[in-house]
mmCIF file of C-alpha atoms and ligand atoms in Angstrom:
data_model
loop_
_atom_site.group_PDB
_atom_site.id
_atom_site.type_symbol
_atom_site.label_atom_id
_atom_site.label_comp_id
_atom_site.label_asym_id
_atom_site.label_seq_id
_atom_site.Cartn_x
_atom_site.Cartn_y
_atom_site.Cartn_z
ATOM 1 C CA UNK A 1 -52.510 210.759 -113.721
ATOM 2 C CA UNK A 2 -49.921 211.693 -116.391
ATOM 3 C CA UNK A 3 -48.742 215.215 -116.578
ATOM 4 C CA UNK A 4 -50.742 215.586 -120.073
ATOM 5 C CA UNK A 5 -54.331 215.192 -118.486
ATOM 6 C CA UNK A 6 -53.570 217.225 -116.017
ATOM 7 C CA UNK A 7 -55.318 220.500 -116.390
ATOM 8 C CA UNK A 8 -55.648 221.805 -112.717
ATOM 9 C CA UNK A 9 -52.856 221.969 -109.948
ATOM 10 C CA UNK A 10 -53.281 223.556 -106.154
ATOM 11 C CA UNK A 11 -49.912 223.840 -104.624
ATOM 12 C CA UNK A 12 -49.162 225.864 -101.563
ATOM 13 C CA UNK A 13 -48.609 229.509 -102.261
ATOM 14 C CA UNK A 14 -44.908 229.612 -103.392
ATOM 15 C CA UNK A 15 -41.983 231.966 -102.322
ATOM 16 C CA UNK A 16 -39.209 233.612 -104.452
ATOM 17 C CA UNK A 17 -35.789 233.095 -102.511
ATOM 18 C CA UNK A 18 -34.144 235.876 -105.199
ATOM 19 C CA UNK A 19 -36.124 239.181 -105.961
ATOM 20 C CA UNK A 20 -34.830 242.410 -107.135
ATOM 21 C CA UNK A 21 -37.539 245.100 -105.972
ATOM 22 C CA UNK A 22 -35.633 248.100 -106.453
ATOM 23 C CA UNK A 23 -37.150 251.492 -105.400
ATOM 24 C CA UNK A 24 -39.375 254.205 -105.391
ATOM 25 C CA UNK A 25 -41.394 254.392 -108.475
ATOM 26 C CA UNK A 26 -39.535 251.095 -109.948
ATOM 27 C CA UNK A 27 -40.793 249.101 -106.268
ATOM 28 C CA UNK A 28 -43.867 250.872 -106.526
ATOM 29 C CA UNK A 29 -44.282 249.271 -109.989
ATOM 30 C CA UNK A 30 -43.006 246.024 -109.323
ATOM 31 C CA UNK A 31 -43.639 244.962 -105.942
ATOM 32 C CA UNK A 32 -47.979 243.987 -107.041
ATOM 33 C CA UNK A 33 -46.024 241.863 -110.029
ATOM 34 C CA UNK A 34 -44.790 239.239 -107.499
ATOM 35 C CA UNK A 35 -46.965 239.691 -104.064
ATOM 36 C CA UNK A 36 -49.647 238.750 -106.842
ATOM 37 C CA UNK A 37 -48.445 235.020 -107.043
ATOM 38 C CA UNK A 38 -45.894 235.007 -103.918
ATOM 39 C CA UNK A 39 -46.066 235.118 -100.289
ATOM 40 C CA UNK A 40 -42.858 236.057 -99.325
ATOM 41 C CA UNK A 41 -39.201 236.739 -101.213
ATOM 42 C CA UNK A 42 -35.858 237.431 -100.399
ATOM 43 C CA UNK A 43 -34.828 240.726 -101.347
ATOM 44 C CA UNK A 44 -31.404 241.512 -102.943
ATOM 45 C CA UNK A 45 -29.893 244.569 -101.004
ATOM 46 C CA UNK A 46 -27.999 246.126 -104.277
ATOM 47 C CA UNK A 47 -29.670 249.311 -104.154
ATOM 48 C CA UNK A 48 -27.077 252.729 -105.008
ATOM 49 C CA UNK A 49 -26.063 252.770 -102.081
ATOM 50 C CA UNK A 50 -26.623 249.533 -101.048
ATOM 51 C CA UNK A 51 -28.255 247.910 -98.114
ATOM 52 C CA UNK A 52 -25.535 247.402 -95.619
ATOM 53 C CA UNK A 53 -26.662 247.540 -91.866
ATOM 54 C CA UNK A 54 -29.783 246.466 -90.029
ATOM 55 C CA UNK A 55 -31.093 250.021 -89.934
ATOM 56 C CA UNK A 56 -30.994 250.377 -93.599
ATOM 57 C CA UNK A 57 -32.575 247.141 -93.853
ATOM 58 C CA UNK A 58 -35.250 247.527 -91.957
ATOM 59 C CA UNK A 59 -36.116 251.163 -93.320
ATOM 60 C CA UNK A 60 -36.041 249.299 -96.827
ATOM 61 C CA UNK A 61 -38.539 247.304 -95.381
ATOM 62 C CA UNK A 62 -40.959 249.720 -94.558
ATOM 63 C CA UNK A 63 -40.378 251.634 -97.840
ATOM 64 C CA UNK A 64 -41.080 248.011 -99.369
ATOM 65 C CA UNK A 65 -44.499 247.132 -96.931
ATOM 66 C CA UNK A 66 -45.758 251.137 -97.454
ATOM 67 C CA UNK A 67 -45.292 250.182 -101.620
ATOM 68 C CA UNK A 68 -47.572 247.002 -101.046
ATOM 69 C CA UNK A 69 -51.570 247.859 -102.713
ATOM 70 C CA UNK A 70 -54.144 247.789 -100.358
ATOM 71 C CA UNK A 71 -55.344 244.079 -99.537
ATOM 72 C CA UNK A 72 -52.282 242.426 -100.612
ATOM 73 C CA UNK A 73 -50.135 240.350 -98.192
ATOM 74 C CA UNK A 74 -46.747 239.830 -98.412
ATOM 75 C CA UNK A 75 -43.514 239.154 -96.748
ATOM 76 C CA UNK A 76 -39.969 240.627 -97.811
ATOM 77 C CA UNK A 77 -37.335 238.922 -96.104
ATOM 78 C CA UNK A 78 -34.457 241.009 -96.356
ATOM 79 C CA UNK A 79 -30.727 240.715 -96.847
ATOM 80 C CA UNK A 80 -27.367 242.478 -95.987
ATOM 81 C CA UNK A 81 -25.128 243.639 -98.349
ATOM 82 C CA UNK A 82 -22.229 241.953 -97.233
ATOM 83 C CA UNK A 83 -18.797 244.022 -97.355
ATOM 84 C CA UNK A 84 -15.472 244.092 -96.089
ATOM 85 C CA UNK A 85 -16.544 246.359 -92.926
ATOM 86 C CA UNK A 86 -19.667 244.875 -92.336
ATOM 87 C CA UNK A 87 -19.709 244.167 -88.625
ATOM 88 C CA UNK A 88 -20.704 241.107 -87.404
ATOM 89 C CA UNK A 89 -22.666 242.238 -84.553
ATOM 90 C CA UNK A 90 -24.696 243.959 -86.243
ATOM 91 C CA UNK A 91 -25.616 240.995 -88.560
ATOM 92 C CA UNK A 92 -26.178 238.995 -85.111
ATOM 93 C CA UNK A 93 -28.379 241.595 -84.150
ATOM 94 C CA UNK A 94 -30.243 241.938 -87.576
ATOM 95 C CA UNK A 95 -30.782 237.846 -87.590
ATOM 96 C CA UNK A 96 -32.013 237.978 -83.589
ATOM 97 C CA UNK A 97 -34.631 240.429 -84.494
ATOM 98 C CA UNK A 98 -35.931 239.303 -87.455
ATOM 99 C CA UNK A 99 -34.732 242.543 -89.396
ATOM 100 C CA UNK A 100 -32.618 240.268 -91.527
ATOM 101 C CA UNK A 101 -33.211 236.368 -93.365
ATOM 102 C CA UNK A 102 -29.958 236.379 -95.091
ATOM 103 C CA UNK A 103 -26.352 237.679 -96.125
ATOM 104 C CA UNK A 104 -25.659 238.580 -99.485
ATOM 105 C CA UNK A 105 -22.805 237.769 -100.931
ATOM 106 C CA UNK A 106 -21.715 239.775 -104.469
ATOM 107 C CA UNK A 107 -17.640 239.126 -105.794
ATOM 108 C CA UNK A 108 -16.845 243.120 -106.199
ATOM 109 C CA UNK A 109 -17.635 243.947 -109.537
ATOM 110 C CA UNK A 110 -19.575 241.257 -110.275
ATOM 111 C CA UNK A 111 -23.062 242.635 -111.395
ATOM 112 C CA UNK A 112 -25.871 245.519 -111.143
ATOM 113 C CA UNK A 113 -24.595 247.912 -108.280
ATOM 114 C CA UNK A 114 -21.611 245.176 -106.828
ATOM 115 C CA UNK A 115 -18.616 247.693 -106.473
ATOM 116 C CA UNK A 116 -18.984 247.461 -102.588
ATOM 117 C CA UNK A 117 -18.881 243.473 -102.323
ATOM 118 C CA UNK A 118 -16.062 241.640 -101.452
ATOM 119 C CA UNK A 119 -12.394 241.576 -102.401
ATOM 120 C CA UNK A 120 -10.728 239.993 -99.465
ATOM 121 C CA UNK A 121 -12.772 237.000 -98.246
ATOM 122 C CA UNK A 122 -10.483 237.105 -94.567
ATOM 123 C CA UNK A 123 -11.947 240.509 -93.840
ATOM 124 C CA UNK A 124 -15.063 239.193 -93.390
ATOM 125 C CA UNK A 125 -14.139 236.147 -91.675
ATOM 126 C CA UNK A 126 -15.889 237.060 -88.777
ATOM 127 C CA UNK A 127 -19.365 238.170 -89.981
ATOM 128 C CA UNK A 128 -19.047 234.430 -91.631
ATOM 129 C CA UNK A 129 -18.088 232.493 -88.393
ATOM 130 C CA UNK A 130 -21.195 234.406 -86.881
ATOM 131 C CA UNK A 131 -23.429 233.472 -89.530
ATOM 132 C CA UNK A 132 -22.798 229.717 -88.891
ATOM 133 C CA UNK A 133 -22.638 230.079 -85.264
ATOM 134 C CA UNK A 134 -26.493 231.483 -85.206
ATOM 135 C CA UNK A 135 -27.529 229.807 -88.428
ATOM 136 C CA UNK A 136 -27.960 232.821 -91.215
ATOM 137 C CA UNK A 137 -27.389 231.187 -94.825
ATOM 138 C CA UNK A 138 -25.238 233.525 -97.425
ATOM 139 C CA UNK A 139 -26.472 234.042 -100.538
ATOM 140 C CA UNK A 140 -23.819 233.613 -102.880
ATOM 141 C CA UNK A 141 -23.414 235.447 -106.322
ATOM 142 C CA UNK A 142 -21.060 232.384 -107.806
ATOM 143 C CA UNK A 143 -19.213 234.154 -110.320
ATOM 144 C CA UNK A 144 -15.096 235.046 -109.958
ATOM 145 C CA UNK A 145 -14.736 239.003 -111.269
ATOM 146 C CA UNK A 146 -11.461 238.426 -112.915
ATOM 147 C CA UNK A 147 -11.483 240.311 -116.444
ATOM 148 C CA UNK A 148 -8.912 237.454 -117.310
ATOM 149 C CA UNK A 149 -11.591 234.659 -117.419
ATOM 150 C CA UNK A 150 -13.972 233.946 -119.919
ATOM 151 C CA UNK A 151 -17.420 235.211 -118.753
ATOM 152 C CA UNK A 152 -19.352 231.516 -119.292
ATOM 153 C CA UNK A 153 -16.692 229.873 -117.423
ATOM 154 C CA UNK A 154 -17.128 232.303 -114.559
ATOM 155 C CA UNK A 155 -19.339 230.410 -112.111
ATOM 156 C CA UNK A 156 -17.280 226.792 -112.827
ATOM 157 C CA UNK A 157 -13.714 229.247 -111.680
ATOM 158 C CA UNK A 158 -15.915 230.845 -108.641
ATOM 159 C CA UNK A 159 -16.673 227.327 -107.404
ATOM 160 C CA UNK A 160 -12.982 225.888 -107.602
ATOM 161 C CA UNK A 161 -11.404 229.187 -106.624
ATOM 162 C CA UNK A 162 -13.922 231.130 -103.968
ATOM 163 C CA UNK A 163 -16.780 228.933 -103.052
ATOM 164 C CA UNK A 164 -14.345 225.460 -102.534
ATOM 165 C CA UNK A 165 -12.622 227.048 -99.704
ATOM 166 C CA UNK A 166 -14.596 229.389 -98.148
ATOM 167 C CA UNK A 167 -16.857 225.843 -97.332
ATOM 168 C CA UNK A 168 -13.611 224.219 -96.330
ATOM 169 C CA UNK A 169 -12.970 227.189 -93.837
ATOM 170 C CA UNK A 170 -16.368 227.716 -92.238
ATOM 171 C CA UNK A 171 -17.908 224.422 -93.087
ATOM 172 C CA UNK A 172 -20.955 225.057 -90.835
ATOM 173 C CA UNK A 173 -22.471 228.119 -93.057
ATOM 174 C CA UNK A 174 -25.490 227.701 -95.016
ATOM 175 C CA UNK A 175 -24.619 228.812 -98.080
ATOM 176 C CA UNK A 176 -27.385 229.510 -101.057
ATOM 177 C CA UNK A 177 -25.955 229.215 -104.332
ATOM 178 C CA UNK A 178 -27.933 231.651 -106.450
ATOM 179 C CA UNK A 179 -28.826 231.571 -109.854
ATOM 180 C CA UNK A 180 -26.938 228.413 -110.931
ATOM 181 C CA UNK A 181 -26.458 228.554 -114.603
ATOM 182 C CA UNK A 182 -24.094 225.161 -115.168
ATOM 183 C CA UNK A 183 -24.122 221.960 -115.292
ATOM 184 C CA UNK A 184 -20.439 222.542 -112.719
ATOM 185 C CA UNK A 185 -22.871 223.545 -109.947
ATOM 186 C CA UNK A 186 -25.499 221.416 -110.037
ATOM 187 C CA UNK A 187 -22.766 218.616 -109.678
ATOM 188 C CA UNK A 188 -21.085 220.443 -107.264
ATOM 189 C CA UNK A 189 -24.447 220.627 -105.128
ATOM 190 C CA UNK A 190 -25.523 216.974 -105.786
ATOM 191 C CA UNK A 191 -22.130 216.005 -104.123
ATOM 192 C CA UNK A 192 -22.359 218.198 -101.654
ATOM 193 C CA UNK A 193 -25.184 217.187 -99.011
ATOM 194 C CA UNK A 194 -24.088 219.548 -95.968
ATOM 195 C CA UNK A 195 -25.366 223.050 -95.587
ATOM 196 C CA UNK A 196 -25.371 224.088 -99.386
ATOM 197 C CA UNK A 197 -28.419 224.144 -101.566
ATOM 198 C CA UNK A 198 -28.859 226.507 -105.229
ATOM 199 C CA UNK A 199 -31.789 228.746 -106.725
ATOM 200 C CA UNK A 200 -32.501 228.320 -110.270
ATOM 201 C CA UNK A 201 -34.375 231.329 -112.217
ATOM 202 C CA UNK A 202 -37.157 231.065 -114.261
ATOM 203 C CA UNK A 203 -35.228 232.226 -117.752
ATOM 204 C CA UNK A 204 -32.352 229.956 -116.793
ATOM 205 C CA UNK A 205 -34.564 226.861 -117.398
ATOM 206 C CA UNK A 206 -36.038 228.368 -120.739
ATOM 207 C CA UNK A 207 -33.275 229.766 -122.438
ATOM 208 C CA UNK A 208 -29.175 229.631 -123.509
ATOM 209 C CA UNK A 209 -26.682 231.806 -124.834
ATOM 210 C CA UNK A 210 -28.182 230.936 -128.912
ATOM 211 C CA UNK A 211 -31.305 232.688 -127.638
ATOM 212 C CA UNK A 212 -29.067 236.199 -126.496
ATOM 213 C CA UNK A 213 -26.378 235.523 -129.288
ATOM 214 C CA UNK A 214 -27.709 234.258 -132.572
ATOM 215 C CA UNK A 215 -29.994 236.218 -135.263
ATOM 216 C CA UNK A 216 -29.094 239.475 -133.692
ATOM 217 C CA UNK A 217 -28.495 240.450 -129.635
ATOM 218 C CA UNK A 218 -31.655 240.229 -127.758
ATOM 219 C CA UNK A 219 -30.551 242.559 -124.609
ATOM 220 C CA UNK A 220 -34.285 241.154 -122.961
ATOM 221 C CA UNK A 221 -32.461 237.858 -122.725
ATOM 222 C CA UNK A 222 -29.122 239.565 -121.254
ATOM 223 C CA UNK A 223 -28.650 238.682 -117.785
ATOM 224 C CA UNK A 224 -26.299 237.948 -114.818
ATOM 225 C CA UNK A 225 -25.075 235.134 -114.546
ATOM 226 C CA UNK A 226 -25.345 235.236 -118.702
ATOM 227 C CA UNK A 227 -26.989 232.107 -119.716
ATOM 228 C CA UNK A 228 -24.530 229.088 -120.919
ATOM 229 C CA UNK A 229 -24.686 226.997 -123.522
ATOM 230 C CA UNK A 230 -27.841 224.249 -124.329
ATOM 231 C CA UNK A 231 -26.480 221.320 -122.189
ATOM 232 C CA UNK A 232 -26.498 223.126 -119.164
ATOM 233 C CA UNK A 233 -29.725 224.493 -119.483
ATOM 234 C CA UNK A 234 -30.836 220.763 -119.590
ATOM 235 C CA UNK A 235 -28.816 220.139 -116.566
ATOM 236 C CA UNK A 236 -30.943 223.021 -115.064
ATOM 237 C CA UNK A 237 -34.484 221.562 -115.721
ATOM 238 C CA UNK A 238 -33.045 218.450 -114.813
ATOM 239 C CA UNK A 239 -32.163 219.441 -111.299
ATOM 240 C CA UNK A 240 -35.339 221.798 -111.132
ATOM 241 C CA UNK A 241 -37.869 218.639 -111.634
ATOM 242 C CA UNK A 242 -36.247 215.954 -109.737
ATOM 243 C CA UNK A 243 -37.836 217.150 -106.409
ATOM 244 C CA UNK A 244 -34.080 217.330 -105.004
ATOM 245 C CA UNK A 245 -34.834 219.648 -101.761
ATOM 246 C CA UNK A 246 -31.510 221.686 -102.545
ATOM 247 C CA UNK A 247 -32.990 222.975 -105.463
ATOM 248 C CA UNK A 248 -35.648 225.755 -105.227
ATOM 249 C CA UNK A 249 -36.961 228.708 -107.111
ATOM 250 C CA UNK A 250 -35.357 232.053 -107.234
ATOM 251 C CA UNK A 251 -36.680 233.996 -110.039
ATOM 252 C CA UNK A 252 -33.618 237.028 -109.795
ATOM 253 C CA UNK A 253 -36.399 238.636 -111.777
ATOM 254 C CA UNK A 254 -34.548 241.953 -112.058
ATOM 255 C CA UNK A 255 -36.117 245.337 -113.805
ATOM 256 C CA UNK A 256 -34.736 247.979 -115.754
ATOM 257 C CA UNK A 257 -36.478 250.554 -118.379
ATOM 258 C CA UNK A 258 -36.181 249.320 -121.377
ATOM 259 C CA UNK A 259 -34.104 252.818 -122.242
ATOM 260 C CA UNK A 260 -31.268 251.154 -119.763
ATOM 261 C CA UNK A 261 -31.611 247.686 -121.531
ATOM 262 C CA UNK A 262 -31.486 249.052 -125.205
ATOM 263 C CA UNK A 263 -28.203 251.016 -125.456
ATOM 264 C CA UNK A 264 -24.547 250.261 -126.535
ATOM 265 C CA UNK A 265 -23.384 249.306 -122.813
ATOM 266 C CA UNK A 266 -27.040 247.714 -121.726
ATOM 267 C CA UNK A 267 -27.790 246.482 -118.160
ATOM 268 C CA UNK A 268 -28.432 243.149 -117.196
ATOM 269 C CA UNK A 269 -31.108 241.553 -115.802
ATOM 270 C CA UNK A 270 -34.692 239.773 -116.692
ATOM 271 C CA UNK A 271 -38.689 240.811 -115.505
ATOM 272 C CA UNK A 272 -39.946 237.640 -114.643
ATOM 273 C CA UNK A 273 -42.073 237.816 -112.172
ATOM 274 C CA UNK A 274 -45.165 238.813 -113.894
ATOM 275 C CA UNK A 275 -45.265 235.430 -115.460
ATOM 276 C CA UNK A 276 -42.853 233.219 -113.459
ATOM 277 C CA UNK A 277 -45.859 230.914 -112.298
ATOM 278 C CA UNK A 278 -47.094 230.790 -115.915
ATOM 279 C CA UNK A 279 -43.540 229.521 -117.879
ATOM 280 C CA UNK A 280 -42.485 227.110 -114.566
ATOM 281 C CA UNK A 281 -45.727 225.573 -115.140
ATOM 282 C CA UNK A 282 -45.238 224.722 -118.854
ATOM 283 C CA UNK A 283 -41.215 223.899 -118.197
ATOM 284 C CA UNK A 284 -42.139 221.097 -115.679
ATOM 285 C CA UNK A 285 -45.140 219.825 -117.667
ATOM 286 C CA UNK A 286 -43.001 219.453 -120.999
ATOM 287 C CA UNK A 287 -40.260 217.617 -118.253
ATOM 288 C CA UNK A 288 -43.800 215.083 -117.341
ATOM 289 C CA UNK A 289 -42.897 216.413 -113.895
ATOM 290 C CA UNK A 290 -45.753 218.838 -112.972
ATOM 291 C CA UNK A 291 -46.396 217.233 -109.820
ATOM 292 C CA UNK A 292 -42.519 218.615 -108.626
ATOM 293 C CA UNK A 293 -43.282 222.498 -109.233
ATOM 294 C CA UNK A 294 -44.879 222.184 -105.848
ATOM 295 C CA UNK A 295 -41.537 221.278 -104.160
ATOM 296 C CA UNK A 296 -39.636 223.783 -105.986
ATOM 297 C CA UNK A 297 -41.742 226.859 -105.816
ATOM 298 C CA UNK A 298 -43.172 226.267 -101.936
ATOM 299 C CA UNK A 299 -41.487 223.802 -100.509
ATOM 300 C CA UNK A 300 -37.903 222.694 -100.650
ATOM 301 C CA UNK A 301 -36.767 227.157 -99.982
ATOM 302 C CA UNK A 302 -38.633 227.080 -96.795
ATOM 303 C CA UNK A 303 -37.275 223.785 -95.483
ATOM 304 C CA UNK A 304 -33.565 225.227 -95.975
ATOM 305 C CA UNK A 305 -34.115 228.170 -94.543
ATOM 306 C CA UNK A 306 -35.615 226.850 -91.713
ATOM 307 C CA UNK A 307 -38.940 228.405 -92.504
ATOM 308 C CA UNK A 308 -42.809 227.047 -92.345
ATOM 309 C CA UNK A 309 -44.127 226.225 -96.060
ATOM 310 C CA UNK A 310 -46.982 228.645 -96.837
ATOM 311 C CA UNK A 311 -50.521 227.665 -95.688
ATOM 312 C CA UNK A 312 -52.129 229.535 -98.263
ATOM 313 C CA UNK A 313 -52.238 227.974 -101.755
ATOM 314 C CA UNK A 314 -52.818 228.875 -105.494
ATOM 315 C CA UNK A 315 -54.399 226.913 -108.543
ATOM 316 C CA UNK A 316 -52.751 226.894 -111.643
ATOM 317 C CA UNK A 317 -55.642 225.815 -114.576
ATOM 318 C CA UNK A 318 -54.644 224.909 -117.805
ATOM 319 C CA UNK A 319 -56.494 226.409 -120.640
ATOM 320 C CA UNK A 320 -56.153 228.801 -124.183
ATOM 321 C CA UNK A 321 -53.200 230.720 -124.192
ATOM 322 C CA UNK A 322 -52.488 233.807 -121.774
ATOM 323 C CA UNK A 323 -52.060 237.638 -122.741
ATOM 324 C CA UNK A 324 -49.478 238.559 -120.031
ATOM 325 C CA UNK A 325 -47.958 242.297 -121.445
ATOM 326 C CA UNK A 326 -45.623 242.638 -122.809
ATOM 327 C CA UNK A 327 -44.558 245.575 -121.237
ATOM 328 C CA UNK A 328 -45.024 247.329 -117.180
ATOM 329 C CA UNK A 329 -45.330 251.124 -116.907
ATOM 330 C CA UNK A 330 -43.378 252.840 -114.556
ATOM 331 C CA UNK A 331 -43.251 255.985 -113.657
ATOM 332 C CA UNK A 332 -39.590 255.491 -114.933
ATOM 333 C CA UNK A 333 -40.462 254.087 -118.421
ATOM 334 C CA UNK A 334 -41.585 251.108 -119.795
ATOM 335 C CA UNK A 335 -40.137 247.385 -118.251
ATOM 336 C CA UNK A 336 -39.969 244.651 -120.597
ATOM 337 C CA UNK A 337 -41.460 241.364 -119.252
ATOM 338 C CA UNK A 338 -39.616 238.149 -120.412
ATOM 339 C CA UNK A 339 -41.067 236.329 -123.332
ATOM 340 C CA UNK A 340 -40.206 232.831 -122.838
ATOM 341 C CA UNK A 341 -40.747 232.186 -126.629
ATOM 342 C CA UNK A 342 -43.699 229.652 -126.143
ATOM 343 C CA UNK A 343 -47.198 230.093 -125.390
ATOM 344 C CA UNK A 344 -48.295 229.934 -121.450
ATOM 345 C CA UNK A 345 -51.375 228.151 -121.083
ATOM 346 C CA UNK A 346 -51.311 227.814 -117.287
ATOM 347 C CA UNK A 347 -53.303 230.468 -115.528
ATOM 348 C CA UNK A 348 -52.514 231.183 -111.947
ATOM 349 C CA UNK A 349 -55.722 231.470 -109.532
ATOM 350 C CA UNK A 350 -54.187 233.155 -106.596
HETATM 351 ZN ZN1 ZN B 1 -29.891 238.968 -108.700
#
């Protein structure tokens, strides 16, 4: 059936394989947002201070499950922080006993809460040999931190200067490419079939640097990696809707109150995951490619991490357009949910 009679899809219950759940009153806000749609995520460990060790991680963990409403299920899969003193047996231990999924990876300096990330990619040499010995993946935030380079070329440098060698070095790491913003590194995963793979976020497929940039700033739209310009958005959806199994869904849907957004020096980041399910589903039916959202939302994260697909599933049903809010209250303030400039018209039945 073509995509344009289609008005009801049941795919298995998908995952988010980049979530920023903060904490405190911000997780306790946020967490119902995406355990309402997704079974598990992987959560980003850039707290102040960050999530270093096992022992944090698993504290952040229960802080995380104690957050979760009454009769909801979900699973955070959690990361480490990775710096230049991490020590590798603890990350060995953290993988072993299912504390940790993942390393993260963040350039020092790179985004939200990144001064502690890495500088000197031989002092953690080790951590990454153990990583591919036992089979953890790093998730990579692709971007060089050099003031000197232009900040939309960022991601293309990071891949020639960081990401090129630190593959040719420890070639048996799993390494997640997050939040791929160019058309550079969806070529650069396309070529490359051996333990790499990339998430793509939601607001990555729906919008470029005209919709931050042009009729006056729009800090809702201001995010890291900043979005590029129209042709690599393209190459985004592209890569999103073939089905390719390295390319899966990783929403980096990342809160602040709008008081931290709307200021001269504003933070970065984008609420998606109210909606997430919602804007995917109109992105892949304007590509005729509906069918795919199944493989990229459920499917194709599990099967690189080495993880069962869900068994649960959701229904998406087409119908008049949705009211999401516009807004979240926190205890905080108010977060802004991402308008994706189009009217949603899939409703999720979870
Ligand atoms: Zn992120």
């Amino acid at each position: 059936m073509p995509d344009k009679d289609l008005t009801t899809l049941t795919i298995r219950r998908p995952d988010d394989w980049h979530l920023h759940l903060r904490d405190g009153n911000m997780l306790r806000a946020v967490l119902p947002e995406t355990a309402r749609h997704f079974g598990r995520a992987i959560i980003m460990p850039n707290l102040v201070p960050p999530v270093v060790t096992a022992e944090q991680a698993s504290a952040y963990r229960d802080r995380i499950m104690a957050a979760l409403p009454d009769g909801m299920q979900f699973e955070p899969l959690m990361t480490l922080y990775l710096t230049e003193t991490t020590d590798p047996d603890d990350v060995r231990a953290a993988f072993e006993n299912g504390i940790a999924t993942a390393v993260k990876l963040y350039p020092a300096g790179a985004t939200t809460n990144s001064a502690s990330g890495v500088r000197d990619f031989e002092k953690v040499r080790s951590v990454l040999d153990t990583m591919a010995e036992i089979g953890m993946p790093l998730c990579v935030h692709g971007e060089v931190t050099d003031s000197n380079i232009d900040i939309f070329d960022r991601e293309a440098v990071f891949i020639d200067k960081i990401l090129k060698p630190l593959r040719k070095k420890v070639p048996d790491l799993k390494v997640v490419m997050e939040h791929v913003t160019t058309e550079d590194a969806v070529d650069y995963v396309r070529d490359n079939h051996k333990n790499l793979a990339a998430t793509i976020t939601t607001h990555h497929l729906i919008i470029n640097r005209n919709h931050i940039l042009a009729g006056g700033i729009k800090p809702h739209y201001y995010c890291l990696p900043v979005a590029k310009r129209e042709a690599h958005r393209v190459a985004l959806v592209q890569a999103a809707v073939s089905g390719d199994k390295r390319f899966f869904l990783g929403t980096d849907s990342a809160p602040h109150i709008d008081p931290n957004k709307l200021q001269t020096c504003g933070c970065a980041g984008i609420f998606t995951a109210p909606n997430t399910m919602s804007c995917l589903a109109e992105v892949f039916e304007a590509a005729g490619e509906l069918k795919k959202l199944e493989a990229f939302a459920s499917l194709n994260g599990p099967r690189f991490y080495g993880l069962p697909a869900s068994e649960q599933t959701i229904t998406l049903r087409k119908g008049d357009p949705l009211k999401y809010p516009t807004h979240i209250a926190t205890e905080d303030g108010p977060v802004t949910v991402f308008d994706p400039g189009f009217d949603l018209h899939w409703h999720v039945e979870a």
